[in-house]
JSON list of C-alpha atoms in Angstrom, two decimals:
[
{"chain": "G", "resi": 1, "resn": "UNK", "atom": "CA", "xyz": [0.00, 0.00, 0.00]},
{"chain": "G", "resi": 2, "resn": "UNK", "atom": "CA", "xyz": [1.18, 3.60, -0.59]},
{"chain": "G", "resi": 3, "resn": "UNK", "atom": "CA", "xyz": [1.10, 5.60, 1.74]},
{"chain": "G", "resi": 4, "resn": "UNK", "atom": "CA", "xyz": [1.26, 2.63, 3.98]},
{"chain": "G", "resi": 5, "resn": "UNK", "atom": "CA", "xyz": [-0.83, 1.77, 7.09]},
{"chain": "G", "resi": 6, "resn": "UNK", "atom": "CA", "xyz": [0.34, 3.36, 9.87]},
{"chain": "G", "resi": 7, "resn": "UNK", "atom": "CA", "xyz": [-0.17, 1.09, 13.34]},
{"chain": "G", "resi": 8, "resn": "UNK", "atom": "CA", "xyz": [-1.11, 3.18, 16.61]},
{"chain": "G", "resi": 9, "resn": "UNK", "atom": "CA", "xyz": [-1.05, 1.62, 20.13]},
{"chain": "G", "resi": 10, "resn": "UNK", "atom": "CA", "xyz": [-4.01, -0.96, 20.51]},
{"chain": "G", "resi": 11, "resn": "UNK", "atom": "CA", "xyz": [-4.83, -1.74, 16.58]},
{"chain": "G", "resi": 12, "resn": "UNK", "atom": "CA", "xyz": [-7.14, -3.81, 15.07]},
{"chain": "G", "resi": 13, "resn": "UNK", "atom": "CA", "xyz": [-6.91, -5.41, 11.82]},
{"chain": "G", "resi": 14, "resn": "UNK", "atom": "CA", "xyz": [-9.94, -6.57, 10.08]},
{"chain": "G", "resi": 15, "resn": "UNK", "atom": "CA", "xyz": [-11.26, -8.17, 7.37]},
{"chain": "G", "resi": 16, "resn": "UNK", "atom": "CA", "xyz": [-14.99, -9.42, 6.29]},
{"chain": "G", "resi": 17, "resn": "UNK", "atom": "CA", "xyz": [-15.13, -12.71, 4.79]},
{"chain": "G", "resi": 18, "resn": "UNK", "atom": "CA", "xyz": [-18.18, -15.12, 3.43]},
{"chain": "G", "resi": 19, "resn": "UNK", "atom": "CA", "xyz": [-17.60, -18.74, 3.31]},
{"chain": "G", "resi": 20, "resn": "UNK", "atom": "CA", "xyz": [-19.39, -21.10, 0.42]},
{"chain": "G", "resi": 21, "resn": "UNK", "atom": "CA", "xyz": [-21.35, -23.64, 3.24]},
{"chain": "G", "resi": 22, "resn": "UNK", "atom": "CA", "xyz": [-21.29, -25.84, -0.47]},
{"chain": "G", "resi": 23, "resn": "UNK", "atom": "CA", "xyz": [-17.46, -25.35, -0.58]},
{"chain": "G", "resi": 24, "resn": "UNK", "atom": "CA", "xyz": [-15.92, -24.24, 2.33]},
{"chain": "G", "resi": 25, "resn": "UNK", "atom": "CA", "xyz": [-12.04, -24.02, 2.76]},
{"chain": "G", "resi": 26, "resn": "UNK", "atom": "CA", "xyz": [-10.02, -25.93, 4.94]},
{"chain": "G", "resi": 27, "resn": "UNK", "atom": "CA", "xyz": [-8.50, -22.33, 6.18]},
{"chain": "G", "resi": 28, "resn": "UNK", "atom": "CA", "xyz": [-7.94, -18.81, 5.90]},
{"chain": "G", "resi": 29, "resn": "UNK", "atom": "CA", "xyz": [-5.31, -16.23, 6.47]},
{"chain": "G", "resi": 30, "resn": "UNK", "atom": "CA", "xyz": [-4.99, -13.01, 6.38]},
{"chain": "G", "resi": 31, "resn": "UNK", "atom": "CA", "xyz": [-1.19, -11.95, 5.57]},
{"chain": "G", "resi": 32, "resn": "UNK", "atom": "CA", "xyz": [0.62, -8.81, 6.41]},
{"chain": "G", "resi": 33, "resn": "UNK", "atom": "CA", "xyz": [3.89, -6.86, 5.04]},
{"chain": "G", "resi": 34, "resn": "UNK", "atom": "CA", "xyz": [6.11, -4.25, 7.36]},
{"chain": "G", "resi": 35, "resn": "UNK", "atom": "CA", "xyz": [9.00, -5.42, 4.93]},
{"chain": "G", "resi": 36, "resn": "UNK", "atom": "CA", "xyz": [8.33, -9.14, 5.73]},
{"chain": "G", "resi": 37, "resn": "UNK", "atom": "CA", "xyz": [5.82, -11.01, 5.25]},
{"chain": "G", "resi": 38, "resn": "UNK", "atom": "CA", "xyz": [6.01, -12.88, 8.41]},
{"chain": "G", "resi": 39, "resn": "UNK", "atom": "CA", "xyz": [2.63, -11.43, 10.40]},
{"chain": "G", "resi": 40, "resn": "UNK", "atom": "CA", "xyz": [-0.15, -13.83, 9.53]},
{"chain": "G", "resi": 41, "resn": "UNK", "atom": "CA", "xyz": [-3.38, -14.63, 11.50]},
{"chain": "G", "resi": 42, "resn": "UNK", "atom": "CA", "xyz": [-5.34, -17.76, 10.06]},
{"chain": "G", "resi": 43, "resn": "UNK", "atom": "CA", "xyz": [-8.60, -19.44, 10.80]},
{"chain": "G", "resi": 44, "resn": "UNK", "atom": "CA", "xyz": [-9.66, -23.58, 10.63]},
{"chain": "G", "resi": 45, "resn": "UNK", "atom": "CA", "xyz": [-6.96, -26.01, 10.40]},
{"chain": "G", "resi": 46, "resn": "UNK", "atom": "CA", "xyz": [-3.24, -26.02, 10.10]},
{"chain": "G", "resi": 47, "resn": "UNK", "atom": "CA", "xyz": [-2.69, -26.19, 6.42]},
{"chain": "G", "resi": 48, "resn": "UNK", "atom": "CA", "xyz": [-1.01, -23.74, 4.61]},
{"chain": "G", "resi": 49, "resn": "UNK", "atom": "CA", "xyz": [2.54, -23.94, 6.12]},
{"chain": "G", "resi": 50, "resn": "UNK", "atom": "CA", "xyz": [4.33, -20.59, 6.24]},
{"chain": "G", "resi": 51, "resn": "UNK", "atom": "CA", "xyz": [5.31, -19.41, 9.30]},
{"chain": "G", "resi": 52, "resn": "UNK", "atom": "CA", "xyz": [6.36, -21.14, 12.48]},
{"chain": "G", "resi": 53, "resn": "UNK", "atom": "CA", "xyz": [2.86, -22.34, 14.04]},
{"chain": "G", "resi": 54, "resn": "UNK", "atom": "CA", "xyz": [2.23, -20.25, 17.49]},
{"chain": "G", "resi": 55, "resn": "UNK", "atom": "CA", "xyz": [4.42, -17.51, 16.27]},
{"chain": "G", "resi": 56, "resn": "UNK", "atom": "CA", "xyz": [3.74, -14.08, 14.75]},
{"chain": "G", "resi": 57, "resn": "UNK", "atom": "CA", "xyz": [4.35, -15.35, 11.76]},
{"chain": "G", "resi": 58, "resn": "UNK", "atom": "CA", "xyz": [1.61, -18.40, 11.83]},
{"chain": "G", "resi": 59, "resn": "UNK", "atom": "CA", "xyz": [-1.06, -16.95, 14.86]},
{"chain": "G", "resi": 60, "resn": "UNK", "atom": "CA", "xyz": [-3.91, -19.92, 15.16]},
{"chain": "G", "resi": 61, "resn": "UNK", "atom": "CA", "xyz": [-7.04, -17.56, 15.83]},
{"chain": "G", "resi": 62, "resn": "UNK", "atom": "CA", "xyz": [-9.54, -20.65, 16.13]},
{"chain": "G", "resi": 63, "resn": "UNK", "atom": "CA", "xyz": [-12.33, -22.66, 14.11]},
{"chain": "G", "resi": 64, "resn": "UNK", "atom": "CA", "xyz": [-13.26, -21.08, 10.47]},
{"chain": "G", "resi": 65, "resn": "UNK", "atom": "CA", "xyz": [-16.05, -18.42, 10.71]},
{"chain": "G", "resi": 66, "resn": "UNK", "atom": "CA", "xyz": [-19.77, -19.67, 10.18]},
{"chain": "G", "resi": 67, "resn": "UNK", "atom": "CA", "xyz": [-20.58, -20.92, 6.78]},
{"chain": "G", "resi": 68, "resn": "UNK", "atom": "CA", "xyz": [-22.73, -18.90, 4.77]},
{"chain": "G", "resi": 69, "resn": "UNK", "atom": "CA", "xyz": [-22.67, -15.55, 6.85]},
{"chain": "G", "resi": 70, "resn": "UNK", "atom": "CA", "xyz": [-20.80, -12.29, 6.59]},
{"chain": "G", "resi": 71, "resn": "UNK", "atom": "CA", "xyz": [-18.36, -12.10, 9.51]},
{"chain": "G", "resi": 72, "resn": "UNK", "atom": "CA", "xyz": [-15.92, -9.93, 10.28]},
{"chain": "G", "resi": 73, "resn": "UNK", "atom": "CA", "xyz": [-12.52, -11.27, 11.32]},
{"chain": "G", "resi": 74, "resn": "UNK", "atom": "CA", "xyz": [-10.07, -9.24, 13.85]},
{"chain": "G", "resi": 75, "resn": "UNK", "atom": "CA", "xyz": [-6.97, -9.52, 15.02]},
{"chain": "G", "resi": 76, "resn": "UNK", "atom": "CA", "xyz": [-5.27, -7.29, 17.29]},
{"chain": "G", "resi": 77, "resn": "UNK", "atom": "CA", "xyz": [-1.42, -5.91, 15.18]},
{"chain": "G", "resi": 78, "resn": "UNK", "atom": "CA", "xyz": [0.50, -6.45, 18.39]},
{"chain": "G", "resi": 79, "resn": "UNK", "atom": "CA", "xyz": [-0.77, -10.42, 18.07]},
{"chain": "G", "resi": 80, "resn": "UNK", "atom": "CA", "xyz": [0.44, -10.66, 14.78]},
{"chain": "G", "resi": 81, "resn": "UNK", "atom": "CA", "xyz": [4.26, -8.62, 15.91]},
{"chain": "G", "resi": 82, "resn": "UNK", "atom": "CA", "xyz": [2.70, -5.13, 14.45]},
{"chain": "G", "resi": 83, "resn": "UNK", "atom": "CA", "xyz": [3.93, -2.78, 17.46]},
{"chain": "G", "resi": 84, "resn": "UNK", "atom": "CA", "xyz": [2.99, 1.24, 17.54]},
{"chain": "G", "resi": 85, "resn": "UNK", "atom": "CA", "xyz": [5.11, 2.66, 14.81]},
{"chain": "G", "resi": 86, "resn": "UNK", "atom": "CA", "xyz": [5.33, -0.26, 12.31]},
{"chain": "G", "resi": 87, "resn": "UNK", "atom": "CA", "xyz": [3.84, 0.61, 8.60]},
{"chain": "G", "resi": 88, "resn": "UNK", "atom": "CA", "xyz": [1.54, -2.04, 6.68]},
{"chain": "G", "resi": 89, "resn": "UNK", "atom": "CA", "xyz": [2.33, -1.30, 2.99]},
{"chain": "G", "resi": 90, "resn": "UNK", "atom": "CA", "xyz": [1.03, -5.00, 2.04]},
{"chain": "G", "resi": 91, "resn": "UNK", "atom": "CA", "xyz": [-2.26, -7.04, 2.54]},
{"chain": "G", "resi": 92, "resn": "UNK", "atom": "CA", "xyz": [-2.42, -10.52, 1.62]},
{"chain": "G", "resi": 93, "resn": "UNK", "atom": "CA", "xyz": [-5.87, -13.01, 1.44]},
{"chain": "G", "resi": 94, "resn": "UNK", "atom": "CA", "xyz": [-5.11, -16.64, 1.08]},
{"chain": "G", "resi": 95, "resn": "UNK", "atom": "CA", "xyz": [-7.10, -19.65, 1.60]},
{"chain": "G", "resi": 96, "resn": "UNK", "atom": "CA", "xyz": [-6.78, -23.53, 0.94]},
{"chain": "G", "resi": 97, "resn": "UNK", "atom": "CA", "xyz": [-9.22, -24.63, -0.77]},
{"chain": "G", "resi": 98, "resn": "UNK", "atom": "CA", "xyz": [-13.01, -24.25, -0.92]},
{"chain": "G", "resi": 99, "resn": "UNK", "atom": "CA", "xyz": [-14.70, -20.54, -1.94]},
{"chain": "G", "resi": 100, "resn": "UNK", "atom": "CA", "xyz": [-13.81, -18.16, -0.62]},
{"chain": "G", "resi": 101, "resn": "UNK", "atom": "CA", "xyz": [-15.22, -13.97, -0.99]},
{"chain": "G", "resi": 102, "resn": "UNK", "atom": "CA", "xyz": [-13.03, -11.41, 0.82]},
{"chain": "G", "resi": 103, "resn": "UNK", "atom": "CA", "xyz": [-14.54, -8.02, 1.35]},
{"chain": "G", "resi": 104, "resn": "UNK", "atom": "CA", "xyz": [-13.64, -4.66, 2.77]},
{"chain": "G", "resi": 105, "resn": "UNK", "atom": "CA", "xyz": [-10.79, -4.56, 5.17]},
{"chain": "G", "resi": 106, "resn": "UNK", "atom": "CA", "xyz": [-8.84, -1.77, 7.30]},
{"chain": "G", "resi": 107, "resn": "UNK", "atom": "CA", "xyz": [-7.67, -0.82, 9.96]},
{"chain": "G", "resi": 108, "resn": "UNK", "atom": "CA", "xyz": [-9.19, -0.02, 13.42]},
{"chain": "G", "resi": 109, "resn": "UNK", "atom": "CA", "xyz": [-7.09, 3.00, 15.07]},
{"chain": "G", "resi": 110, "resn": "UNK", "atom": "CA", "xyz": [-7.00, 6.03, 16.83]},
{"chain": "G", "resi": 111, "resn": "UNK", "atom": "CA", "xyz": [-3.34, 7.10, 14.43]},
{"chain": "G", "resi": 112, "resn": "UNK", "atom": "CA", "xyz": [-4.15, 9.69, 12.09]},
{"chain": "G", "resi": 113, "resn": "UNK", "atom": "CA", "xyz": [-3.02, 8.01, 8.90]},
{"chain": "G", "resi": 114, "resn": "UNK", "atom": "CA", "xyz": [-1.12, 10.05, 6.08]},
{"chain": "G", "resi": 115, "resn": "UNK", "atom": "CA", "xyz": [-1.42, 13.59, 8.24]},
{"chain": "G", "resi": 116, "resn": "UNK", "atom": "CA", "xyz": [-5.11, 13.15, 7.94]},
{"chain": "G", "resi": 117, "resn": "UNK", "atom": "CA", "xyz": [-7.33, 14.46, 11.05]},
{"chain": "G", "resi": 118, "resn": "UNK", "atom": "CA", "xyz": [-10.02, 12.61, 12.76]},
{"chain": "G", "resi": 119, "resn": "UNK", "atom": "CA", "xyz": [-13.23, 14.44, 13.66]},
{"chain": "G", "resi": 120, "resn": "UNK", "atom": "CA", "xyz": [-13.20, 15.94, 17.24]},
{"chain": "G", "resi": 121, "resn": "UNK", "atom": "CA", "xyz": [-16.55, 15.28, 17.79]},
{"chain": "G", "resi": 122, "resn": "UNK", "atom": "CA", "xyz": [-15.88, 11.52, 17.69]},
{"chain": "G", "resi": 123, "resn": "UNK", "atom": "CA", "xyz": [-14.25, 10.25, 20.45]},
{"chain": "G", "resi": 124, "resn": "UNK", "atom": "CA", "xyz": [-14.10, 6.66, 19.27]},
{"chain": "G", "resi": 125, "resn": "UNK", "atom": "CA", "xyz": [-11.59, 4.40, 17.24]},
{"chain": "G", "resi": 126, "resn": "UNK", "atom": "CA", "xyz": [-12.06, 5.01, 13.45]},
{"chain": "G", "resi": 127, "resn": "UNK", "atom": "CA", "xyz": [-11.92, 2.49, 10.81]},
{"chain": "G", "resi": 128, "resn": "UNK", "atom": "CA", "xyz": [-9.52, 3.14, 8.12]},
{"chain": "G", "resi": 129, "resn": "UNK", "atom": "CA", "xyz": [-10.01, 1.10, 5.09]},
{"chain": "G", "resi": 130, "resn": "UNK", "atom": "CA", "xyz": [-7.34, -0.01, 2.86]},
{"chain": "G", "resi": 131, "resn": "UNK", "atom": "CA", "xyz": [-9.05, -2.64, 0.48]},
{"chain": "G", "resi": 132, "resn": "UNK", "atom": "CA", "xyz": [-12.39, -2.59, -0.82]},
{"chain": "G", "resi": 133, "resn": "UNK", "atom": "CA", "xyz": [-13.92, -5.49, -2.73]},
{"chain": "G", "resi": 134, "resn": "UNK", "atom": "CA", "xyz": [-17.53, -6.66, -2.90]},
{"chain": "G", "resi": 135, "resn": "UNK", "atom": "CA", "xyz": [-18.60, -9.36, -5.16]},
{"chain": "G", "resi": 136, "resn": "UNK", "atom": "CA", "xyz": [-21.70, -10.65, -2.99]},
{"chain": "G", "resi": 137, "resn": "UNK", "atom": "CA", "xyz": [-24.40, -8.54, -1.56]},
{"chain": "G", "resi": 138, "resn": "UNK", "atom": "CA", "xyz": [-24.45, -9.07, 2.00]},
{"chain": "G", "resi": 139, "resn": "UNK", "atom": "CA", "xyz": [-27.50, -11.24, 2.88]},
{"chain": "G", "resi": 140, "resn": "UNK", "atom": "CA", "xyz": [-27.23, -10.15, 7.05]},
{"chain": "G", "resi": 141, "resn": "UNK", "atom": "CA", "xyz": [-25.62, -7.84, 8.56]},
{"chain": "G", "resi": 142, "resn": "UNK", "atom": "CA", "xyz": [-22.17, -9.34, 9.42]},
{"chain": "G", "resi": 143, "resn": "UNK", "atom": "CA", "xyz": [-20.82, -10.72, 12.72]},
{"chain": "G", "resi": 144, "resn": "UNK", "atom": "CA", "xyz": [-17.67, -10.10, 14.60]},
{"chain": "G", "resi": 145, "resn": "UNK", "atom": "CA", "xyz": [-15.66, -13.42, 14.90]},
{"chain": "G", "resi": 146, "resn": "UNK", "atom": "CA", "xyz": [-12.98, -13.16, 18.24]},
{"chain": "G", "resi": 147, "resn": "UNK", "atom": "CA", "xyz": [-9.82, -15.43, 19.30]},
{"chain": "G", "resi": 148, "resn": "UNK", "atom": "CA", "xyz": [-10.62, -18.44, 21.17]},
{"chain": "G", "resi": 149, "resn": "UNK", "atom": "CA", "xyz": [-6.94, -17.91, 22.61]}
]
């Protein structure tokens, strides 16, 4: 990405993802670049081997989201070795097998990104997004999908 992401104390990543219930994957990750492309998060089993598996670089975040609903994935930077100060300028969205429709995904932060000024009247995080992709209407509203960690 250019300008890249800058991450702020306390940052969430995110991500919305629909899985086919008629094809679903055996996992998913969601990949990140600072320079390296060792900060990955993935959901369902242990099959795509990059990484070393409890590390930074290969963070288990539990079972795969429910099949056949919009959810929204998070992970927190700092989980994935994104401390205060690091810069995102990559985004990767890789599965194993299965269907698979990635959506919009950002960043959840308080860091004014690229000198830009968040509204004083909102005291809350804002959402930055830094990839936009819809090939499905929603059909409900999505759901938030946590660590089981």
């Amino acid at each position: 990405a250019n300008p890249p992401l800058m991450i702020g104390e306390g940052d969430r990543l995110f991500c919305y993802v629909y899985l086919d219930p008629n094809n679903p994957p055996q996992e998913i990750m969601l990949q990140w670049n600072d320079g390296s492309w060792e900060h990955r998060a993935y959901w369902g089993e242990n099959a795509i081997n990059w990484g070393a598996e409890g590390s930074v670089s290969r963070q288990p975040m539990g079972d795969l989201p429910t099949l056949g609903e919009w959810t929204r994935l998070e992970v927190e930077a700092q989980r994935v070795g994104l401390a205060a100060g690091a810069q995102v300028n990559g985004w990767a969205f890789t599965q194993q097998g299965g269907t698979v429709y990635w959506d919009m995904a950002g960043l959840v932060t308080r860091t004014p990104q690229n000198g830009q000024k968040f509204d004083s009247q909102r005291p809350s995080a804002r959402e930055t997004t830094c990839h936009s992709r819809s090939r499905t209407p929603w059909p409900s509203p999505p759901r938030t999908a946590t660590s089981n960690n």
